[in-house]
């Protein structure tokens, strides 16, 4: 267990895990007249699970995508492991290798087998031998519970299985961080839990994760911290217990009451 450390200046949360891994400072982003990210400041520490929640259109996905430069920012800085995000070239490729990404839609390569989906990037980018990449991929597929599907094509798998393959693929490059953007929202209800269980397992193993999700049960169970966004701002940043049991802002109270109605 890491000793408690003082909170970084940009966060009002005491640090329970390792040192800062992702530092977001004064980030601004517009789409035309729309102010999508408005002075975003936060720190994600190594080994932390940060869940980003908030109403539709509040900027959650844009923040997630900005962190691995799938989206550019207008101003401010984002650094990962002490290095300010590069915007192009080999430095960007290295960043992408350090940051795994799991999207809402599974995005597996349809004409590659499950195994090939997981080995493709390590072979191409990290120049791993096929034997080494296969062994690592089988270990990861086993970890997410789909090793017996390795030779199949993605279309032969259920949505939940495909999303677990996507998680294995995101881990194959030994990332420092994984970003999961609504990883269960395209799934049938009975498959949601199997993916959440894999994510809870990763959290227990100490994987640093930023998760955009509407799954409040996951946030309560697995998050070290909740970021509540509304209108492009981080309105609250709190532990799950603080946020769910004692939300401070009217926006958060309103959001939670609507969610709990369902
Ligand atoms: N490429 C784009 N061009 C123009 N507007 C965009 C673009 N991407 C997102 N937006 C707009 O920016 C706002 C924030 O979008 P974002 O996807 O970050 O929200 P979100 O909080 O993730 O929403 P949801 O929960 O519905 O996925 C929305 O109003 C959206 O329509």
XYZ file of N, CA, C and O in Angstrom, residues 28 66 80 89 103 158 171 183 190 205 216 226 257:
52
model
N -8.817 23.822 -22.697
C -9.965 24.443 -23.365
C -10.162 23.792 -24.725
O -9.192 23.462 -25.408
N -9.180 13.671 -25.872
C -8.074 14.648 -25.845
C -6.857 14.051 -25.154
O -5.718 14.369 -25.498
N 1.455 13.157 -19.817
C 1.364 11.765 -19.382
C 2.749 11.331 -18.961
O 3.705 11.444 -19.740
N 3.728 12.624 -35.403
C 4.927 11.849 -35.681
C 5.160 10.691 -34.739
O 4.237 10.119 -34.158
N -13.317 1.638 -26.916
C -14.431 2.489 -27.309
C -15.764 1.782 -27.044
O -15.811 0.593 -26.765
N -20.102 -12.881 -29.162
C -21.137 -11.973 -28.644
C -20.518 -10.586 -28.455
O -19.288 -10.439 -28.435
N -4.591 -3.874 -23.729
C -3.535 -4.199 -22.752
C -2.271 -4.749 -23.416
O -1.219 -4.846 -22.772
N -17.632 1.748 -22.360
C -17.331 0.419 -22.900
C -18.492 -0.564 -22.852
O -18.448 -1.589 -23.519
N -27.416 -8.364 -20.294
C -26.780 -9.531 -19.635
C -25.275 -9.582 -19.896
O -24.555 -10.323 -19.226
N -6.035 -5.088 -9.986
C -4.631 -5.353 -10.326
C -3.794 -4.075 -10.387
O -2.599 -4.128 -10.690
N -23.334 3.411 -12.732
C -23.070 3.981 -11.404
C -22.603 2.912 -10.411
O -21.834 3.194 -9.496
N -14.543 10.129 -8.605
C -15.536 10.439 -9.629
C -15.314 11.877 -10.077
O -15.149 12.772 -9.245
N -30.649 12.385 -9.325
C -32.074 12.079 -9.098
C -32.701 11.524 -10.380
O -33.523 10.614 -10.323
